[in-house]
mmCIF file of C-alpha atoms in Angstrom:
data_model
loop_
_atom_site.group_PDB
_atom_site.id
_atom_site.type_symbol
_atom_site.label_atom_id
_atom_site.label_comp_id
_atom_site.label_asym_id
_atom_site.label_seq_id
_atom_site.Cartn_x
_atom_site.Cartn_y
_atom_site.Cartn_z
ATOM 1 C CA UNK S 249 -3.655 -13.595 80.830
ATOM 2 C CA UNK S 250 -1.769 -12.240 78.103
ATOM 3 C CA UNK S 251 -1.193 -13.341 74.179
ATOM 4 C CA UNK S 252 2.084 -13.781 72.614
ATOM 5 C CA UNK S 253 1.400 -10.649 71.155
ATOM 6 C CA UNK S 254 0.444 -8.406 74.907
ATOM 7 C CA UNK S 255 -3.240 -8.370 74.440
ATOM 8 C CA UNK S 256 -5.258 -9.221 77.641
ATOM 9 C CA UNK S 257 -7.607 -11.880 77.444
ATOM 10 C CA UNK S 258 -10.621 -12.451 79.254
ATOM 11 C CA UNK S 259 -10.113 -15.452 81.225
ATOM 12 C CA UNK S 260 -7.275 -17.560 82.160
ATOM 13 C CA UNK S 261 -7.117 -21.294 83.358
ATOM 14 C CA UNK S 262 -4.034 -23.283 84.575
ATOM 15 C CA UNK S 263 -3.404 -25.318 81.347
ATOM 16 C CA UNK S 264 -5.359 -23.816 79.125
ATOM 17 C CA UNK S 265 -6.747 -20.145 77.638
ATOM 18 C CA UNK S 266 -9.629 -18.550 75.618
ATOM 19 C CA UNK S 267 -7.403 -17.234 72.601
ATOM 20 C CA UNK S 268 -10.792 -15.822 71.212
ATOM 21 C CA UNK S 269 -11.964 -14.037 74.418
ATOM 22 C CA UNK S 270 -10.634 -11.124 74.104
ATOM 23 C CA UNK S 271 -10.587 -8.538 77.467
ATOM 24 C CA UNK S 272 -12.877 -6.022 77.680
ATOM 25 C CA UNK S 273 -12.491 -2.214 78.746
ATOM 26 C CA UNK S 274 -13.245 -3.015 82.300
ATOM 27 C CA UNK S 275 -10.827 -5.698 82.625
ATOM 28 C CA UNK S 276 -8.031 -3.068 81.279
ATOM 29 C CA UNK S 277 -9.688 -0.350 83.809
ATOM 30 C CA UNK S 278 -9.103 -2.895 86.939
ATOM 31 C CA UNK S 279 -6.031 -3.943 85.820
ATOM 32 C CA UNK S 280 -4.472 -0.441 85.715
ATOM 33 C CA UNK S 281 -5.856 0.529 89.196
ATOM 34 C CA UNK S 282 -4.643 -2.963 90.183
ATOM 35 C CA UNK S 283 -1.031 -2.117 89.462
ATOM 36 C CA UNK S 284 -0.651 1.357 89.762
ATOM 37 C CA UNK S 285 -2.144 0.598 93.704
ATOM 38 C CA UNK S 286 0.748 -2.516 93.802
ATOM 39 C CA UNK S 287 2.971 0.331 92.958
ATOM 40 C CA UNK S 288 1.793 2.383 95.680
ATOM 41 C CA UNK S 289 1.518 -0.462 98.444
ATOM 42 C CA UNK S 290 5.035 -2.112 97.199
ATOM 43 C CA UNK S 291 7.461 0.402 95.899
ATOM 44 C CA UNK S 292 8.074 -1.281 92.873
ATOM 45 C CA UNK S 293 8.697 0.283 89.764
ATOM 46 C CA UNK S 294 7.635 -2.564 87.696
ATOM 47 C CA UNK S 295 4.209 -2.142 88.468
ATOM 48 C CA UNK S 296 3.597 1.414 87.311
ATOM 49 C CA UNK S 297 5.579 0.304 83.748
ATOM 50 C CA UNK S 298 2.733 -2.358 83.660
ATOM 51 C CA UNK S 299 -0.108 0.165 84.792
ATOM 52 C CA UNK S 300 1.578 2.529 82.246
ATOM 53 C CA UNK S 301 1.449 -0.011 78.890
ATOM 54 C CA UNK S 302 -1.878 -1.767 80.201
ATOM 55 C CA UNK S 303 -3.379 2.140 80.336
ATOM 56 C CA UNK S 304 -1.834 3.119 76.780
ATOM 57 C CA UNK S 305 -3.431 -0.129 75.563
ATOM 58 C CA UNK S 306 -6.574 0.712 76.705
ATOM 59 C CA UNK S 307 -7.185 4.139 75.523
ATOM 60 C CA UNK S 308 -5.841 2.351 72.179
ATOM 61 C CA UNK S 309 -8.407 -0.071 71.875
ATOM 62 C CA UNK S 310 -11.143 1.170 73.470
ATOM 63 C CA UNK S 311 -11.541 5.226 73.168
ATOM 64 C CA UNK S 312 -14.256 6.542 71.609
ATOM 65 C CA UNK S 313 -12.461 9.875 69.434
ATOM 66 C CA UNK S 314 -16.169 11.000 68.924
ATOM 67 C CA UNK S 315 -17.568 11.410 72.297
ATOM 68 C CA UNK S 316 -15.194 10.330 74.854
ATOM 69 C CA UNK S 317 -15.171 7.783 77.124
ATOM 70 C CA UNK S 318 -14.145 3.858 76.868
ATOM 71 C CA UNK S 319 -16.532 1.307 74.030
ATOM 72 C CA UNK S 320 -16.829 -1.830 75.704
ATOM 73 C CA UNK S 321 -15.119 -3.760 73.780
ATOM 74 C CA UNK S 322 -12.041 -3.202 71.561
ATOM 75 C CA UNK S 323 -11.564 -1.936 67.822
ATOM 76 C CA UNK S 324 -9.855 -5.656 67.818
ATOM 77 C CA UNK S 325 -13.018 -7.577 68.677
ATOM 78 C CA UNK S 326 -15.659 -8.617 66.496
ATOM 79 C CA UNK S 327 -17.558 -6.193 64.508
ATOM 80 C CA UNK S 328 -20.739 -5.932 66.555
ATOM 81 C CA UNK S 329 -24.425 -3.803 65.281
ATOM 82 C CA UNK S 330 -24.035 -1.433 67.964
ATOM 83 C CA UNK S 331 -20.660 -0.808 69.836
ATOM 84 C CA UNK S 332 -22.069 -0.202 73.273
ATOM 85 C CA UNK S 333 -20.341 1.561 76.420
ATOM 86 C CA UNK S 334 -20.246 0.584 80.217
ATOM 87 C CA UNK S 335 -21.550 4.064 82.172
ATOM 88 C CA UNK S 336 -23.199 3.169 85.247
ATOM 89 C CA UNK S 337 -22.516 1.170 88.326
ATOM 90 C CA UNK S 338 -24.542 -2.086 88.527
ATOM 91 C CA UNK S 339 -23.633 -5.156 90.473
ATOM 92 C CA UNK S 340 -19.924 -4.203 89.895
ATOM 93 C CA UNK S 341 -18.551 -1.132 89.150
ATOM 94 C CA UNK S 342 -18.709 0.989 85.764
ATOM 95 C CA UNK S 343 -15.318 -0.217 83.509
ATOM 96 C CA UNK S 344 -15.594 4.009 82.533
ATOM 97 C CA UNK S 345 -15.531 5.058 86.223
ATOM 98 C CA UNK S 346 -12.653 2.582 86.989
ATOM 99 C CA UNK S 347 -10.371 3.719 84.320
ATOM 100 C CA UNK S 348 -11.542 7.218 85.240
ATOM 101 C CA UNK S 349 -10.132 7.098 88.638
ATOM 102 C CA UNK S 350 -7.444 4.658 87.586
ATOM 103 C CA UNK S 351 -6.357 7.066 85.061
ATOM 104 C CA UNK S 352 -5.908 10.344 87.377
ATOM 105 C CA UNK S 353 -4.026 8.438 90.016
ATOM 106 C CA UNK S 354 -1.307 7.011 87.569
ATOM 107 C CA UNK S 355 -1.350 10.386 85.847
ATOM 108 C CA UNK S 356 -0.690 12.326 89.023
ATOM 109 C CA UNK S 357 1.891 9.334 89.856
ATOM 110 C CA UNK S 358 3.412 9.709 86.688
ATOM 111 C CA UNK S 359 2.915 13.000 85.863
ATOM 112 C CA UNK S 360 1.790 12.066 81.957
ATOM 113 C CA UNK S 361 -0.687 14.685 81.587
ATOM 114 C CA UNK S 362 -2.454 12.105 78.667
ATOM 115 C CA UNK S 363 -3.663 10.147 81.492
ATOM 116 C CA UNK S 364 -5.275 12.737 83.337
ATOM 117 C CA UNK S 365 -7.149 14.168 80.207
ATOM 118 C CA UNK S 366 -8.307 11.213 79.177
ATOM 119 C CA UNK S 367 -10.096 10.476 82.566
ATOM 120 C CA UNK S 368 -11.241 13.889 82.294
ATOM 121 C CA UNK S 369 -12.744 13.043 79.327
ATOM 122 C CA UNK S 370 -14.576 10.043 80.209
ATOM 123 C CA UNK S 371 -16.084 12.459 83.538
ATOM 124 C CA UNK S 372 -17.006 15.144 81.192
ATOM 125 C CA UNK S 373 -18.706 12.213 78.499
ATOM 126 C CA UNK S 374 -20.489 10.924 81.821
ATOM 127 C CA UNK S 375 -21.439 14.248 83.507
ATOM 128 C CA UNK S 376 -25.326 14.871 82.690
ATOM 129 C CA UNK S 377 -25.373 11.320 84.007
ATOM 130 C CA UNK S 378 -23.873 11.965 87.438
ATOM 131 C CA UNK S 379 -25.542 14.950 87.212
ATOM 132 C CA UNK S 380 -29.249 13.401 87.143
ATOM 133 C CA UNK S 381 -28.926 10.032 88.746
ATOM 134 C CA UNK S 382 -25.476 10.188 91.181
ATOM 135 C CA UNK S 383 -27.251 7.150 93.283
ATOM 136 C CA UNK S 384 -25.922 5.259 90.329
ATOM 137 C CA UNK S 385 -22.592 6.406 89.455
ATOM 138 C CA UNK S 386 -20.739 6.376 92.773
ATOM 139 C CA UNK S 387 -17.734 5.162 91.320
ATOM 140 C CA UNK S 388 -17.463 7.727 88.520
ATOM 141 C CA UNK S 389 -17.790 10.489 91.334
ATOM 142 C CA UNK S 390 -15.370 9.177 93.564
ATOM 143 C CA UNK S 391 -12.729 10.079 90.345
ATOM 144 C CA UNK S 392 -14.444 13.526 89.960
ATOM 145 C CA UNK S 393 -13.947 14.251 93.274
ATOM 146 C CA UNK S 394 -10.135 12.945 92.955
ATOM 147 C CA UNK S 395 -10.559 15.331 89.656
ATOM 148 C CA UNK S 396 -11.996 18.458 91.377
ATOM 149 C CA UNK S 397 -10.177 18.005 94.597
ATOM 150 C CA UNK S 398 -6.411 17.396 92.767
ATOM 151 C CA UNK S 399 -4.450 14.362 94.110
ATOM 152 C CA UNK S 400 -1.571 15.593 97.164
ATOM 153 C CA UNK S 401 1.362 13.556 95.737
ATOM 154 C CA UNK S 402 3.406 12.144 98.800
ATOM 155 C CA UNK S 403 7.165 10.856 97.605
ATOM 156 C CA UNK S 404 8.901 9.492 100.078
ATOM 157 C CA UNK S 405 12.777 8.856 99.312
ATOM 158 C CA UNK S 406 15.036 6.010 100.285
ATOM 159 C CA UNK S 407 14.716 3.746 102.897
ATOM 160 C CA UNK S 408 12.039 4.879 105.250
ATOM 161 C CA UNK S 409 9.141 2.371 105.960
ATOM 162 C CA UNK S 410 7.899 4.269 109.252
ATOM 163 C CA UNK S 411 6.962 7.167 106.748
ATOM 164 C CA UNK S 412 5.481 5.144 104.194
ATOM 165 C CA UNK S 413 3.632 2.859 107.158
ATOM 166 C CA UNK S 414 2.027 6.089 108.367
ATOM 167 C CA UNK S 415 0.692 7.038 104.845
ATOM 168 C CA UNK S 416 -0.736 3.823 104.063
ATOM 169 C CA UNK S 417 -2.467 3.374 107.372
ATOM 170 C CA UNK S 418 -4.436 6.000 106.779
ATOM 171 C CA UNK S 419 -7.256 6.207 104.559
ATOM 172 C CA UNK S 420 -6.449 8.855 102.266
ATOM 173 C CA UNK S 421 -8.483 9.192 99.252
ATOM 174 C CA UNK S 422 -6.751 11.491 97.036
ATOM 175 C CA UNK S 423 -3.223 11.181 98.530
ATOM 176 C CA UNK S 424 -0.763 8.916 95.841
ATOM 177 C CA UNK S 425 2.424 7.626 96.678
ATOM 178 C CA UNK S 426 5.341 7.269 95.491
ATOM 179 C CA UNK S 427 8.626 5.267 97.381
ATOM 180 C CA UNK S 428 10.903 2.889 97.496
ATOM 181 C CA UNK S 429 12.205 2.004 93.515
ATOM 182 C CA UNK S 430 12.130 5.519 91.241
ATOM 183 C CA UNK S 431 10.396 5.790 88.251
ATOM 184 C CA UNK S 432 10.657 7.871 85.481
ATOM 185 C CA UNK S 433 8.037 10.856 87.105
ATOM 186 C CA UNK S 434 8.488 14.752 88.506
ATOM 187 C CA UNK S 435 8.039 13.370 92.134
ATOM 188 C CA UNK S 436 11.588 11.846 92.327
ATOM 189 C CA UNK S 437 13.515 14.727 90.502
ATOM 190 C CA UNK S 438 15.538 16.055 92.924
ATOM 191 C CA UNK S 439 14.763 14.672 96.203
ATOM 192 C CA UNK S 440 16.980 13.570 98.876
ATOM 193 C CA UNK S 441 17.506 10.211 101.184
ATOM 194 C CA UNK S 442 15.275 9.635 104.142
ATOM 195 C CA UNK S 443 12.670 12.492 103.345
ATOM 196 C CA UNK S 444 9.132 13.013 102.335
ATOM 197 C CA UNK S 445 7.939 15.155 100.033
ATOM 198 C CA UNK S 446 4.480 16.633 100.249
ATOM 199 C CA UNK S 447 3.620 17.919 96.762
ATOM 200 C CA UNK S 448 0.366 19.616 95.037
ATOM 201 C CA UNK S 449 0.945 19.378 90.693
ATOM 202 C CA UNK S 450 4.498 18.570 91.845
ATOM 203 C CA UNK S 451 5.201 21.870 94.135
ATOM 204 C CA UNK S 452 6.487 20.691 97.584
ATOM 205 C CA UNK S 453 6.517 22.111 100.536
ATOM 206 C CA UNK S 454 9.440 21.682 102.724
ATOM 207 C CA UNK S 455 10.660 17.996 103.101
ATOM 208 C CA UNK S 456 9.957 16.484 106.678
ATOM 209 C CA UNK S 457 11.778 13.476 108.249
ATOM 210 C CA UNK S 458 9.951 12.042 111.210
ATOM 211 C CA UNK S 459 5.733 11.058 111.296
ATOM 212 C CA UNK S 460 4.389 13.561 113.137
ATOM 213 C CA UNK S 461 5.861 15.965 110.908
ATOM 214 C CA UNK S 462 4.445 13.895 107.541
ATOM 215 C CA UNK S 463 0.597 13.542 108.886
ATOM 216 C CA UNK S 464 0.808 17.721 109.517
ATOM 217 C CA UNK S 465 1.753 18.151 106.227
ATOM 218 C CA UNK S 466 -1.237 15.653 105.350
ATOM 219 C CA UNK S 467 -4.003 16.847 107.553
#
């Protein structure tokens, strides 16, 4: 739930809101993965403007300049003794390993290299960690592995839901995609009707325009 002024809140009920709960870094982490994936699964544009402002606001608020990686808490929020920092997975996920993840897919999406440092960042501010306990910071390497590994970008142009049907039933772990509405971003500079584009940092390969073709290109 938002404020007249765009800050997240906490928690939302129909009638009434919390104006003094302010969100925390974990709600901005979900929230970016939330609608850069809508983006992904929809093909609409306005989702990755909303990832893209909810993902500004969050390295705003929350960054630590010192040592990297996301406080809990924003610089907006009351002044607490110690400004702690979410790190590893418990009964839910780490809000650092979220927006780490979160982060690299809308950056490779996007192509805003900001994004992508500042989840590298919050991997390298959380590496002795995964390094000497990974059993509890599964969700952190998941983005290191998106990290190491380097996303495929997939953009798939104009109307073609039989190529974006065979991307998204797949399970593809560091494939993003891009289709249906453009959005300002490298993958859709240039491309033609009724292809898809199989890209690594935004270098292509040859465009294909049937299924069989696509899941080559993919496996």
């Amino acid at each position: 739930s938002l404020r007249p002024n765009g800050r997240w809140r906490r928690a939302w009920q129909r009638g009434r809101t919390n104006e003094a709960l302010l969100a925390y870094a974990a709600d901005h982490a979900w929230l970016v993965d939330a609608f850069t994936r809508l983006a992904e699964a929809r093909g609409e544009a306005r989702w990755i403007a909303s990832a893209r402002e909810t993902a500004d606001e969050m390295l705003e608020l929350f960054w630590d300049d010192a040592e990297g990686g996301l406080f809990t808490t924003g610089e907006d929020a009351e002044r607490l003794l110690v400004r702690q920092k979410e790190y590893y997975d418990g009964a839910t996920p780490s809000a650092n390993g979220v927006a780490a993840g979160a982060l690299l897919r809308l950056g490779a999406l996007t192509g805003e290299v900001r994004y992508t440092n500042a989840a590298e960042g919050i991997l390298r501010w959380l590496a002795d960690g995964m390094r000497s306990q990974p059993q509890a910071f599964t969700t952190s390497l998941a983005a290191a592995d998106l990290l190491v590994t380097g996303a495929t970008e997939v953009a798939i142009v104009g109307d073609r839901p039989d190529l974006v049907g065979a991307v998204q039933r797949r399970y593809l772990p560091t494939v993003v995609l891009a289709h249906g509405e453009p959005y300002p971003s490298p993958l859709w500079e240039g491309r033609d009707d009724g292809k898809a584009y199989v890209c690594r940092n935004y270098a292509c390969r040859q465009p294909v325009t049937d299924e069989e073709a696509l899941l080559a290109e993919l496996t």
